[in-house]
Tab-separated table of C-alpha atoms and ligand atoms in Angstrom:
chain	number	residue	atom	x	y	z
Y	1	MET	CA	-26.580	-7.713	-22.159
Y	2	GLU	CA	-23.035	-6.559	-22.526
Y	3	ASN	CA	-19.802	-7.665	-20.947
Y	4	ILE	CA	-17.876	-4.695	-19.625
Y	5	ARG	CA	-15.091	-3.740	-17.295
Y	6	VAL	CA	-15.326	-0.805	-14.908
Y	7	GLN	CA	-12.539	0.695	-12.857
Y	8	GLY	CA	-13.417	3.348	-10.350
Y	9	TRP	CA	-13.926	4.462	-6.770
Y	10	VAL	CA	-16.655	3.259	-4.479
Y	11	ARG	CA	-19.035	5.943	-3.280
Y	12	THR	CA	-21.291	3.720	-1.151
Y	13	ARG	CA	-22.053	0.104	-0.444
Y	14	ARG	CA	-25.310	-1.321	0.802
Y	15	ASP	CA	-25.783	-4.984	1.727
Y	16	SER	CA	-29.226	-6.462	1.286
Y	17	LYS	CA	-30.579	-9.364	3.203
Y	18	GLY	CA	-31.341	-11.200	-0.014
Y	19	GLY	CA	-27.689	-12.074	-0.507
Y	20	PHE	CA	-26.535	-9.116	-2.570
Y	21	SER	CA	-24.373	-6.076	-2.140
Y	22	PHE	CA	-25.069	-2.889	-4.053
Y	23	LEU	CA	-22.124	-0.706	-4.926
Y	24	GLU	CA	-22.230	2.825	-6.262
Y	25	VAL	CA	-19.086	3.295	-8.304
Y	26	ASN	CA	-17.806	6.440	-10.009
Y	27	ASP	CA	-14.873	6.774	-12.403
Y	28	GLY	CA	-15.130	10.508	-12.999
Y	29	SER	CA	-16.347	10.217	-16.580
Y	30	CYS	CA	-19.738	11.618	-15.645
Y	31	LEU	CA	-21.804	12.732	-12.705
Y	32	LYS	CA	-23.856	9.557	-12.378
Y	33	ASN	CA	-22.566	6.562	-10.485
Y	34	LEU	CA	-22.847	3.070	-11.844
Y	35	GLN	CA	-24.741	0.637	-9.683
Y	36	ALA	CA	-22.958	-2.696	-9.408
Y	37	ILE	CA	-24.533	-5.776	-7.896
Y	38	ILE	CA	-22.423	-8.395	-6.200
Y	39	ASP	CA	-23.987	-11.758	-5.585
Y	40	ALA	CA	-23.114	-13.363	-2.249
Y	41	ASN	CA	-22.230	-16.516	-4.173
Y	42	LEU	CA	-19.305	-14.783	-5.841
Y	43	PRO	CA	-16.096	-16.511	-4.741
Y	44	GLY	CA	-14.445	-14.513	-1.935
Y	45	TYR	CA	-17.627	-12.448	-1.387
Y	46	GLU	CA	-17.296	-12.111	2.393
Y	47	GLU	CA	-13.658	-11.188	2.378
Y	48	LEU	CA	-13.852	-8.807	-0.574
Y	49	THR	CA	-17.049	-6.886	0.105
Y	50	HIS	CA	-16.083	-5.798	3.598
Y	51	GLN	CA	-13.149	-3.980	1.986
Y	52	LEU	CA	-15.465	-2.042	-0.306
Y	53	THR	CA	-15.999	1.050	1.776
Y	54	ALA	CA	-16.344	4.628	0.505
Y	55	GLY	CA	-13.179	5.740	-1.255
Y	56	SER	CA	-11.831	2.282	-2.064
Y	57	CYS	CA	-10.839	1.531	-5.644
Y	58	VAL	CA	-12.173	-1.433	-7.578
Y	59	ASP	CA	-11.965	-3.262	-10.858
Y	60	LEU	CA	-15.239	-4.878	-11.848
Y	61	LEU	CA	-15.968	-7.248	-14.695
Y	62	GLY	CA	-19.523	-8.202	-15.488
Y	63	ASN	CA	-22.674	-7.888	-17.511
Y	64	LEU	CA	-24.322	-4.562	-18.035
Y	65	VAL	CA	-28.069	-5.174	-17.924
Y	66	GLU	CA	-31.221	-3.114	-17.837
Y	67	SER	CA	-32.004	-2.264	-14.268
Y	68	PRO	CA	-35.306	-3.541	-12.924
Y	69	ALA	CA	-35.258	-0.960	-10.136
Y	70	LYS	CA	-35.843	2.730	-10.592
Y	71	GLY	CA	-33.038	5.231	-10.106
Y	72	GLN	CA	-30.835	3.955	-12.887
Y	73	SER	CA	-31.382	2.615	-16.393
Y	74	VAL	CA	-28.630	-0.001	-16.271
Y	75	GLU	CA	-26.671	-1.878	-13.654
Y	76	LEU	CA	-23.627	-4.093	-13.617
Y	77	GLN	CA	-23.912	-7.709	-12.547
Y	78	VAL	CA	-20.461	-8.388	-11.243
Y	79	ALA	CA	-18.763	-11.607	-12.314
Y	80	GLU	CA	-15.230	-10.768	-11.214
Y	81	LEU	CA	-14.087	-8.274	-8.648
Y	82	LYS	CA	-10.694	-6.974	-7.663
Y	83	VAL	CA	-9.862	-4.436	-4.959
Y	84	TYR	CA	-6.994	-2.153	-5.945
Y	85	GLY	CA	-6.857	-0.018	-2.834
Y	86	THR	CA	-8.868	0.097	0.342
Y	87	ALA	CA	-9.806	3.268	2.260
Y	88	ASP	CA	-10.013	3.026	6.029
Y	89	PRO	CA	-13.560	4.154	6.882
Y	90	GLU	CA	-12.334	5.512	10.214
Y	91	LYS	CA	-9.985	7.882	8.429
Y	92	TYR	CA	-11.206	8.560	4.881
Y	93	PRO	CA	-12.273	12.228	5.023
Y	94	LEU	CA	-15.023	12.050	2.411
Y	95	GLN	CA	-17.802	10.255	4.170
Y	96	LYS	CA	-21.306	10.373	2.845
Y	97	LYS	CA	-22.538	13.614	4.370
Y	98	ARG	CA	-22.125	16.858	2.517
Y	99	HIS	CA	-18.993	18.817	3.253
Y	100	SER	CA	-18.537	22.577	3.111
Y	101	PHE	CA	-16.450	23.998	0.278
Y	102	GLU	CA	-14.139	25.505	2.898
Y	103	PHE	CA	-13.444	22.069	4.341
Y	104	LEU	CA	-12.958	20.589	0.879
Y	105	ARG	CA	-10.337	23.245	0.073
Y	106	GLU	CA	-8.272	21.815	2.922
Y	107	ILE	CA	-8.268	18.444	1.199
Y	108	ALA	CA	-7.670	19.728	-2.314
Y	109	HIS	CA	-6.135	16.367	-3.237
Y	110	LEU	CA	-9.325	14.431	-2.454
Y	111	ARG	CA	-12.017	16.935	-3.374
Y	112	PRO	CA	-11.976	15.889	-7.058
Y	113	ARG	CA	-13.809	12.786	-5.837
Y	114	THR	CA	-16.864	14.799	-4.858
Y	115	ASN	CA	-19.816	15.314	-7.179
Y	116	THR	CA	-19.385	19.082	-7.225
Y	117	MET	CA	-15.692	19.156	-8.043
Y	118	GLY	CA	-16.114	16.429	-10.634
Y	119	ALA	CA	-18.850	18.439	-12.336
Y	120	VAL	CA	-16.833	21.677	-12.124
Y	121	MET	CA	-13.785	20.069	-13.694
Y	122	ARG	CA	-15.747	18.480	-16.521
Y	123	VAL	CA	-17.351	21.837	-17.326
Y	124	ARG	CA	-13.974	23.551	-17.032
Y	125	ASN	CA	-12.504	21.046	-19.440
Y	126	ARG	CA	-15.366	21.510	-21.895
Y	127	LEU	CA	-14.968	25.294	-21.762
Y	128	ALA	CA	-11.228	25.069	-22.452
Y	129	TRP	CA	-11.922	22.877	-25.437
Y	130	ALA	CA	-14.712	25.151	-26.673
Y	131	ILE	CA	-12.376	28.162	-26.485
Y	132	HIS	CA	-9.890	26.496	-28.798
Y	133	LYS	CA	-12.723	25.355	-31.057
Y	134	PHE	CA	-14.200	28.855	-31.288
Y	135	PHE	CA	-10.929	30.437	-32.348
Y	136	ASN	CA	-9.888	27.581	-34.572
Y	137	GLU	CA	-13.166	27.801	-36.511
Y	138	ARG	CA	-12.444	31.489	-37.134
Y	139	GLY	CA	-8.864	31.047	-38.278
Y	140	PHE	CA	-7.231	32.530	-35.176
Y	141	LEU	CA	-3.716	31.358	-34.424
Y	142	TYR	CA	-3.004	29.971	-30.940
Y	143	LEU	CA	0.040	31.820	-29.645
Y	144	HIS	CA	2.221	30.986	-26.637
Y	145	THR	CA	3.483	34.146	-24.995
Y	146	PRO	CA	6.213	34.037	-22.351
Y	147	ILE	CA	5.497	33.416	-18.703
Y	148	ILE	CA	8.698	35.033	-17.512
Y	149	THR	CA	9.009	38.624	-18.589
Y	150	ALA	CA	11.235	41.614	-18.026
Y	151	SER	CA	8.574	44.162	-18.969
Y	152	ASP	CA	6.471	45.274	-16.072
Y	153	CYS	CA	4.159	47.717	-17.768
Y	154	GLU	CA	0.769	47.194	-16.297
Y	155	GLY	CA	1.346	45.323	-13.157
Y	156	ALA	CA	4.340	47.033	-11.616
Y	157	GLY	CA	2.993	46.531	-8.125
Y	158	GLU	CA	1.242	43.294	-8.926
Y	159	MET	CA	4.121	41.326	-10.359
Y	160	PHE	CA	5.720	38.295	-8.732
Y	161	GLN	CA	9.462	38.536	-9.011
Y	162	VAL	CA	11.478	35.697	-10.538
Y	163	THR	CA	15.049	35.381	-9.345
Y	164	THR	CA	17.852	32.923	-8.645
Y	165	LEU	CA	19.672	35.404	-6.416
Y	166	ASP	CA	20.255	34.192	-2.877
Y	167	LEU	CA	17.821	36.295	-0.882
Y	168	ASP	CA	20.071	36.091	2.157
Y	169	LYS	CA	22.993	37.533	0.200
Y	170	VAL	CA	21.584	39.893	-2.394
Y	171	PRO	CA	24.373	41.513	-4.452
Y	172	LYS	CA	24.206	45.314	-4.348
Y	173	VAL	CA	25.604	48.288	-6.233
Y	174	ASP	CA	25.070	51.686	-4.689
Y	175	GLY	CA	22.678	50.148	-2.203
Y	176	LYS	CA	20.453	48.698	-4.929
Y	177	THR	CA	20.032	45.087	-6.021
Y	178	ASP	CA	22.467	44.216	-8.796
Y	179	PHE	CA	20.235	42.399	-11.232
Y	180	SER	CA	23.074	42.004	-13.720
Y	181	GLN	CA	24.102	39.069	-11.521
Y	182	ASP	CA	20.653	37.539	-11.642
Y	183	PHE	CA	19.815	34.649	-13.978
Y	184	PHE	CA	18.506	36.810	-16.812
Y	185	GLY	CA	20.791	39.729	-16.049
Y	186	ASP	CA	17.657	41.762	-15.562
Y	187	LYS	CA	14.816	42.247	-13.120
Y	188	THR	CA	12.195	39.690	-14.168
Y	189	GLY	CA	8.767	38.590	-13.080
Y	190	LEU	CA	5.814	36.365	-13.924
Y	191	THR	CA	3.537	37.719	-16.623
Y	192	VAL	CA	0.404	39.668	-15.684
Y	193	SER	CA	-0.843	39.560	-19.288
Y	194	GLY	CA	0.338	38.344	-22.674
Y	195	GLN	CA	-1.237	41.260	-24.482
Y	196	LEU	CA	1.778	43.291	-25.529
Y	197	GLU	CA	3.529	40.234	-26.946
Y	198	GLY	CA	0.211	39.191	-28.494
Y	199	GLU	CA	0.029	42.513	-30.326
Y	200	THR	CA	3.354	41.876	-32.026
Y	201	TYR	CA	2.029	38.668	-33.557
Y	202	ALA	CA	-1.403	40.113	-34.439
Y	203	LEU	CA	0.438	42.765	-36.447
Y	204	ALA	CA	2.023	40.034	-38.536
Y	205	LEU	CA	-0.400	37.121	-38.547
Y	206	GLY	CA	-3.726	38.922	-38.287
Y	207	GLU	CA	-5.768	37.208	-35.595
Y	208	ILE	CA	-4.194	35.432	-32.659
Y	209	TYR	CA	-5.157	34.357	-29.156
Y	210	THR	CA	-3.279	33.284	-26.077
Y	211	PHE	CA	-4.599	31.002	-23.374
Y	212	GLY	CA	-2.233	30.551	-20.496
Y	213	PRO	CA	-1.393	31.060	-16.861
Y	214	THR	CA	-1.280	34.615	-15.558
Y	215	PHE	CA	-0.024	35.825	-12.206
Y	216	ARG	CA	-0.987	38.786	-10.076
Y	217	ALA	CA	0.383	39.481	-6.642
Y	218	GLU	CA	-2.608	41.600	-5.740
Y	219	ASN	CA	-3.534	41.208	-2.145
Y	220	SER	CA	-7.241	41.037	-2.782
Y	221	ASN	CA	-8.820	38.226	-0.873
Y	222	THR	CA	-12.096	38.192	-2.773
Y	223	SER	CA	-14.241	35.449	-4.217
Y	224	ARG	CA	-13.218	36.532	-7.764
Y	225	HIS	CA	-9.448	36.913	-7.494
Y	226	LEU	CA	-6.659	34.358	-7.657
Y	227	ALA	CA	-2.916	34.971	-7.593
Y	228	GLU	CA	-2.543	32.419	-10.407
Y	229	PHE	CA	-5.292	32.231	-12.993
Y	230	TRP	CA	-5.715	31.443	-16.667
Y	231	MET	CA	-6.457	34.137	-19.163
Y	232	VAL	CA	-7.654	34.048	-22.765
Y	233	GLU	CA	-6.407	37.006	-24.793
Y	234	PRO	CA	-7.398	37.385	-28.434
Y	235	GLU	CA	-5.715	40.172	-30.376
Y	236	MET	CA	-6.871	41.146	-33.858
Y	237	ALA	CA	-5.436	43.362	-36.563
Y	238	PHE	CA	-7.974	45.597	-38.353
Y	239	TYR	CA	-10.586	45.363	-35.574
Y	240	ASP	CA	-11.977	48.553	-34.086
Y	241	LEU	CA	-13.720	48.699	-30.718
Y	242	ASP	CA	-17.106	47.724	-32.187
Y	243	ASP	CA	-15.577	44.657	-33.832
Y	244	ASP	CA	-13.920	43.863	-30.517
Y	245	MET	CA	-17.241	44.028	-28.667
Y	246	ASP	CA	-18.936	41.951	-31.367
Y	247	LEU	CA	-16.323	39.256	-30.945
Y	248	ALA	CA	-16.568	39.311	-27.136
Y	249	GLU	CA	-20.338	38.885	-27.272
Y	250	GLU	CA	-20.187	36.123	-29.854
Y	251	PHE	CA	-17.465	34.394	-27.833
Y	252	ILE	CA	-19.343	34.315	-24.534
Y	253	LYS	CA	-22.551	33.171	-26.193
Y	254	TYR	CA	-20.727	30.424	-28.046
Y	255	LEU	CA	-19.107	29.128	-24.870
Y	256	VAL	CA	-22.322	29.154	-22.867
Y	257	ARG	CA	-24.219	27.410	-25.651
Y	258	ASP	CA	-21.512	24.792	-25.946
Y	259	VAL	CA	-21.742	23.912	-22.260
Y	260	LEU	CA	-25.549	23.811	-22.324
Y	261	ASP	CA	-25.375	21.447	-25.300
Y	262	ASN	CA	-22.608	19.200	-24.032
Y	263	CYS	CA	-22.717	19.163	-20.232
Y	264	ALA	CA	-26.434	18.714	-19.609
Y	265	ASP	CA	-26.126	16.377	-16.598
Y	266	ASP	CA	-23.523	18.460	-14.852
Y	267	MET	CA	-25.478	21.647	-15.526
Y	268	ALA	CA	-28.666	20.086	-14.157
Y	269	PHE	CA	-26.688	19.268	-11.031
Y	270	PHE	CA	-25.528	22.872	-10.637
Y	271	ASN	CA	-29.060	24.088	-11.127
Y	272	GLN	CA	-30.314	21.724	-8.450
Y	273	ARG	CA	-27.554	22.012	-5.877
Y	274	ILE	CA	-25.627	25.242	-6.394
Y	275	ASP	CA	-27.791	27.926	-7.962
Y	276	SER	CA	-31.402	27.297	-8.939
Y	277	THR	CA	-31.359	30.166	-11.453
Y	278	ILE	CA	-28.260	29.163	-13.361
Y	279	LEU	CA	-29.937	27.452	-16.329
Y	280	ASP	CA	-32.339	30.353	-16.813
Y	281	THR	CA	-29.482	32.828	-16.570
Y	282	LEU	CA	-27.447	30.992	-19.187
Y	283	LYS	CA	-30.378	30.624	-21.589
Y	284	ASN	CA	-31.051	34.303	-21.203
Y	285	ILE	CA	-27.430	35.043	-22.153
Y	286	VAL	CA	-27.597	32.992	-25.313
Y	287	GLU	CA	-30.927	34.434	-26.443
Y	288	ASN	CA	-30.518	38.176	-25.839
Y	289	SER	CA	-28.118	40.756	-27.117
Y	290	PHE	CA	-25.749	42.371	-24.649
Y	291	GLU	CA	-26.417	45.955	-23.643
Y	292	ARG	CA	-23.788	48.424	-24.878
Y	293	LEU	CA	-23.425	51.478	-22.736
Y	294	HIS	CA	-21.142	54.502	-22.717
Y	295	TYR	CA	-19.210	54.876	-19.480
Y	296	ALA	CA	-20.803	58.320	-19.065
Y	297	ASP	CA	-24.279	56.790	-19.331
Y	298	ALA	CA	-23.327	54.079	-16.865
Y	299	ILE	CA	-22.340	56.787	-14.390
Y	300	HIS	CA	-25.689	58.554	-14.910
Y	301	LEU	CA	-27.605	55.349	-14.354
Y	302	LEU	CA	-25.711	54.591	-11.182
Y	303	GLN	CA	-26.272	58.101	-9.863
Y	304	LYS	CA	-29.997	57.912	-10.621
Y	305	SER	CA	-30.357	54.418	-9.185
Y	306	GLY	CA	-31.317	55.592	-5.713
Y	307	LYS	CA	-28.887	53.038	-4.298
Y	308	THR	CA	-26.338	53.749	-1.626
Y	309	PHE	CA	-23.054	52.351	-2.825
Y	310	GLN	CA	-20.029	51.917	-0.636
Y	311	TYR	CA	-17.912	53.725	-3.250
Y	312	ALA	CA	-19.211	57.069	-4.470
Y	313	VAL	CA	-20.066	57.383	-8.156
Y	314	GLU	CA	-18.902	60.296	-10.254
Y	315	TRP	CA	-17.483	60.741	-13.743
Y	316	GLY	CA	-13.858	59.644	-13.583
Y	317	CYS	CA	-14.219	56.925	-10.976
Y	318	ASN	CA	-13.392	53.289	-11.470
Y	319	LEU	CA	-16.403	51.018	-11.510
Y	320	GLN	CA	-16.354	48.794	-8.432
Y	321	ALA	CA	-17.832	45.314	-8.223
Y	322	GLU	CA	-20.998	46.701	-6.602
Y	323	HIS	CA	-21.492	49.110	-9.532
Y	324	GLU	CA	-20.798	46.434	-12.122
Y	325	ARG	CA	-23.290	44.113	-10.517
Y	326	TYR	CA	-25.975	46.778	-10.248
Y	327	LEU	CA	-25.729	47.465	-13.989
Y	328	ALA	CA	-25.799	43.834	-15.122
Y	329	GLU	CA	-28.025	42.351	-12.447
Y	330	GLU	CA	-30.564	45.050	-11.704
Y	331	ALA	CA	-30.549	47.786	-14.339
Y	332	PHE	CA	-30.446	45.553	-17.432
Y	333	LYS	CA	-30.727	42.007	-16.098
Y	334	LYS	CA	-28.293	40.817	-18.745
Y	335	PRO	CA	-24.655	41.267	-19.781
Y	336	VAL	CA	-23.578	44.867	-20.196
Y	337	MET	CA	-20.616	46.154	-22.156
Y	338	VAL	CA	-19.432	49.484	-20.819
Y	339	TYR	CA	-17.133	51.396	-23.163
Y	340	ASN	CA	-15.340	54.722	-23.652
Y	341	TYR	CA	-13.814	55.026	-20.193
Y	342	PRO	CA	-11.967	58.151	-18.970
Y	343	GLU	CA	-8.382	57.983	-20.153
Y	344	ALA	CA	-7.086	58.826	-16.676
Y	345	ILE	CA	-8.131	55.463	-15.218
Y	346	LYS	CA	-6.947	53.276	-18.099
Y	347	PRO	CA	-3.495	52.121	-19.265
Y	348	PHE	CA	-1.330	53.855	-21.852
Y	349	TYR	CA	-1.956	51.432	-24.700
Y	350	MET	CA	-5.682	52.105	-25.061
Y	351	LYS	CA	-6.656	54.242	-28.043
Y	352	LEU	CA	-7.455	57.843	-27.252
Y	353	ASN	CA	-10.817	59.048	-28.548
Y	354	GLU	CA	-11.156	62.322	-30.432
Y	355	ASP	CA	-12.548	63.994	-27.301
Y	356	LYS	CA	-9.083	63.382	-25.732
Y	357	GLU	CA	-10.845	62.574	-22.478
Y	358	THR	CA	-11.863	58.995	-23.053
Y	359	VAL	CA	-10.262	55.874	-24.468
Y	360	ARG	CA	-11.675	53.041	-26.546
Y	361	ALA	CA	-11.851	50.634	-23.653
Y	362	MET	CA	-14.623	48.178	-22.952
Y	363	ASP	CA	-15.501	45.865	-20.075
Y	364	VAL	CA	-18.017	43.056	-20.233
Y	365	LEU	CA	-20.028	42.824	-17.023
Y	366	LEU	CA	-22.109	39.808	-16.111
Y	367	PRO	CA	-24.942	39.436	-13.632
Y	368	LYS	CA	-23.731	38.084	-10.251
Y	369	LEU	CA	-20.106	38.135	-11.307
Y	370	GLY	CA	-19.270	41.624	-12.510
Y	371	GLU	CA	-16.293	42.013	-14.835
Y	372	ILE	CA	-15.347	39.006	-16.928
Y	373	ILE	CA	-13.641	40.743	-19.844
Y	374	GLY	CA	-11.528	43.853	-20.138
Y	375	GLY	CA	-10.458	44.986	-23.572
Y	376	SER	CA	-9.751	47.899	-25.879
Y	377	GLN	CA	-8.779	49.170	-29.247
Y	378	ARG	CA	-5.031	49.780	-29.016
Y	379	GLU	CA	-3.358	53.096	-29.693
Y	380	ASP	CA	-1.848	52.820	-33.163
Y	381	ASP	CA	-0.557	56.392	-33.474
Y	382	PHE	CA	3.139	56.646	-32.629
Y	383	GLU	CA	3.116	60.211	-31.276
Y	384	ILE	CA	0.019	59.818	-29.158
Y	385	LEU	CA	1.305	56.555	-27.743
Y	386	VAL	CA	4.604	58.105	-26.691
Y	387	ASP	CA	2.730	61.000	-25.056
Y	388	ARG	CA	0.457	58.636	-23.191
Y	389	MET	CA	3.431	56.612	-21.967
Y	390	LYS	CA	5.086	59.708	-20.571
Y	391	ILE	CA	1.892	60.839	-18.849
Y	392	LYS	CA	1.532	57.396	-17.264
Y	393	GLY	CA	5.160	57.234	-16.157
Y	394	VAL	CA	6.088	54.459	-18.579
Y	395	ASP	CA	9.547	54.774	-20.120
Y	396	PRO	CA	9.264	54.762	-23.963
Y	397	GLU	CA	12.895	53.542	-24.192
Y	398	GLU	CA	11.976	50.344	-22.397
Y	399	TYR	CA	9.163	49.752	-24.846
Y	400	TRP	CA	11.125	50.443	-28.009
Y	401	TRP	CA	9.985	47.144	-29.469
Y	402	TYR	CA	6.324	47.935	-28.733
Y	403	LEU	CA	6.764	51.349	-30.316
Y	404	ASP	CA	8.351	49.731	-33.376
Y	405	LEU	CA	4.948	48.214	-34.125
Y	406	ARG	CA	3.715	51.803	-34.610
Y	407	ARG	CA	6.857	52.828	-36.503
Y	408	TYR	CA	6.630	50.084	-39.080
Y	409	GLY	CA	3.329	49.189	-40.674
Y	410	SER	CA	1.076	50.290	-37.837
Y	411	ALA	CA	-2.554	49.189	-38.111
Y	412	PRO	CA	-5.753	49.595	-36.160
Y	413	HIS	CA	-6.100	46.621	-33.845
Y	414	SER	CA	-7.974	45.496	-30.781
Y	415	GLY	CA	-8.154	42.737	-28.232
Y	416	PHE	CA	-9.435	41.685	-24.852
Y	417	GLY	CA	-8.685	39.468	-21.888
Y	418	LEU	CA	-11.139	36.995	-20.412
Y	419	GLY	CA	-10.495	35.447	-17.004
Y	420	PHE	CA	-10.983	31.730	-17.495
Y	421	GLU	CA	-11.848	30.937	-13.870
Y	422	ARG	CA	-14.393	33.755	-13.812
Y	423	LEU	CA	-15.992	32.125	-16.829
Y	424	VAL	CA	-16.120	28.729	-15.106
Y	425	GLN	CA	-17.519	30.428	-12.010
Y	426	PHE	CA	-20.194	32.164	-13.996
Y	427	VAL	CA	-21.252	29.102	-15.963
Y	428	THR	CA	-21.407	26.755	-12.977
Y	429	GLY	CA	-22.858	29.253	-10.514
Y	430	MET	CA	-20.074	28.457	-8.038
Y	431	GLU	CA	-19.678	31.278	-5.537
Y	432	ASN	CA	-15.984	31.142	-4.905
Y	433	ILE	CA	-13.289	31.221	-7.563
Y	434	ARG	CA	-11.150	28.939	-5.349
Y	435	ASP	CA	-13.578	26.125	-6.118
Y	436	VAL	CA	-13.264	26.210	-9.906
Y	437	ILE	CA	-9.497	25.649	-10.212
Y	438	PRO	CA	-7.783	22.421	-9.124
Y	439	PHE	CA	-5.248	24.005	-6.760
Y	440	PRO	CA	-6.055	27.644	-5.953
Y	441	ARG	CA	-3.223	30.072	-5.226
Y	442	THR	CA	-4.239	32.971	-3.021
Y	443	PRO	CA	-2.459	35.180	-0.480
Y	444	LYS	CA	-0.749	32.968	2.152
Y	445	HIS	CA	-1.807	29.852	0.303
Y	446	ALA	CA	0.317	27.981	-2.229
Y	447	ARG	CA	1.242	24.777	-0.483
Y	448	PHE	CA	-1.399	22.619	-2.079
L	1	LIG	P1	-10.665	43.342	-11.546
L	1	LIG	O1	-10.954	44.819	-11.654
L	1	LIG	O2	-11.895	42.494	-11.460
L	1	LIG	O3	-9.631	43.022	-10.495
L	1	LIG	P2	-8.879	43.800	-13.724
L	1	LIG	O4	-9.548	44.973	-14.350
L	1	LIG	O5	-7.688	44.010	-12.868
L	1	LIG	O6	-9.961	42.921	-12.913
L	1	LIG	P3	-7.889	42.950	-16.298
L	1	LIG	O7	-6.497	43.433	-16.137
L	1	LIG	O8	-8.822	43.732	-17.138
L	1	LIG	O9	-8.512	42.720	-14.840
L	1	LIG	O10	-7.836	41.399	-16.743
L	1	LIG	C1	-8.715	40.838	-17.698
L	1	LIG	C2	-9.602	39.787	-17.065
L	1	LIG	O11	-8.858	38.834	-16.292
L	1	LIG	C3	-10.598	40.346	-16.057
L	1	LIG	O12	-11.722	40.866	-16.721
L	1	LIG	C4	-10.920	39.134	-15.221
L	1	LIG	O13	-11.876	38.307	-15.881
L	1	LIG	C5	-9.619	38.387	-15.189
L	1	LIG	N1	-8.864	38.629	-13.946
L	1	LIG	C6	-8.146	39.726	-13.612
L	1	LIG	N2	-7.547	39.605	-12.432
L	1	LIG	C7	-7.887	38.365	-11.967
L	1	LIG	C8	-7.559	37.629	-10.795
L	1	LIG	N3	-6.754	38.127	-9.856
L	1	LIG	N4	-8.070	36.379	-10.662
L	1	LIG	C9	-8.869	35.868	-11.619
L	1	LIG	N5	-9.209	36.511	-12.754
L	1	LIG	C10	-8.728	37.741	-12.934
L	2	LIG	MN1	-10.277	45.138	-16.334
């Protein structure tokens, strides 16, 4: 017997004829509720218990005892009870029945009180912690790259602009916006990736990683895209593409194993309620090596698959979600790392192979999800890099600082970017990326 205090929110109350009330209380620390028993002889019983409807908040003091009934191992015998806040049962939106995820998105402020969102957020938290642990154990330095940036290399079209100019009175010179009057005296936006800045620190400190918010104004209303998401971007000096792929594989396995070891209850819940194959899928990931496949071989496989894809497959095309999923889900039934992509479809900073047709790029594709990681060995040759910039319409003058890294003490180096919400989605089996981040930002949706 143990005297404890519990503060939490009532999920349900049931009154028995024998002079007791049973409360199910949850404080968010774990999936399971605590059963609390209130004796009708408790002073103020009548007045207090009728306030204990779903959603109300209580403070309970009592003895934690072994439960005689099945369903729970312990229960709380309440000795003192205080109601912090009631919740009108006529109005409280989270009544007992199951709600759709679409409906819950409309009450993003209350959905953390549901079993699913609670479990998602605990797993998300564990994954964030495990990411830091993984890199810390390997001596990587956690680097904070800027969120506001004036370089718009990759995401020209995808960048959110940042300005303090009055949009009703934009200053102009020669018909064009005069950014010299803007806050930074420059056209600025929200970062689409911390990679380029990450490279500068990798080429001084060896192995670094970033883990921060990333913004893309891409108008893709899919179940795997957010306008604001979190990205993990390790960048390592002296790593070639094979080292990069080794790290990516080790990383994903480590994270999955960590969640299986530390979030057993929540994972059992996902397996039962969300996706009955999720535990098997995750065990399979930990136990088997990832397939590594040349882009050219991936194209062959897709062409031979006998499938009709919406997007035609030929050498030189971008792999679409349907192609990615076929490779990981059907062809290999495990994670696939596709590498050596055609240079024409990849950015300027990826290292050109000797064939001059392909670059040392790699994507990690997962069953059900598709792409979770995109990475590459970076071009470390000054001349080739300048050429590639010109071909891609990137002004070398603007990237003088990036080119300096190849002018002074250049070194082979590599890195990748992992979408954090895609990871949470994959691990929990949740179908929609909007349901694995507290407040999703998507086209036409930022209010809450
Ligand atoms: P996709 O082709 O799936 O749109 P991408 O190739 O544009 O992704 P990268 O630029 O390679 O993405 O970014 C690295 C990783 O960041 C991706 O592998 C993915 O996990 C994640 N990511 C990219 N865009 C988004 C987004 N809009 N929302 C959530 N995660 C994203
Ligand atoms: Mn990519």
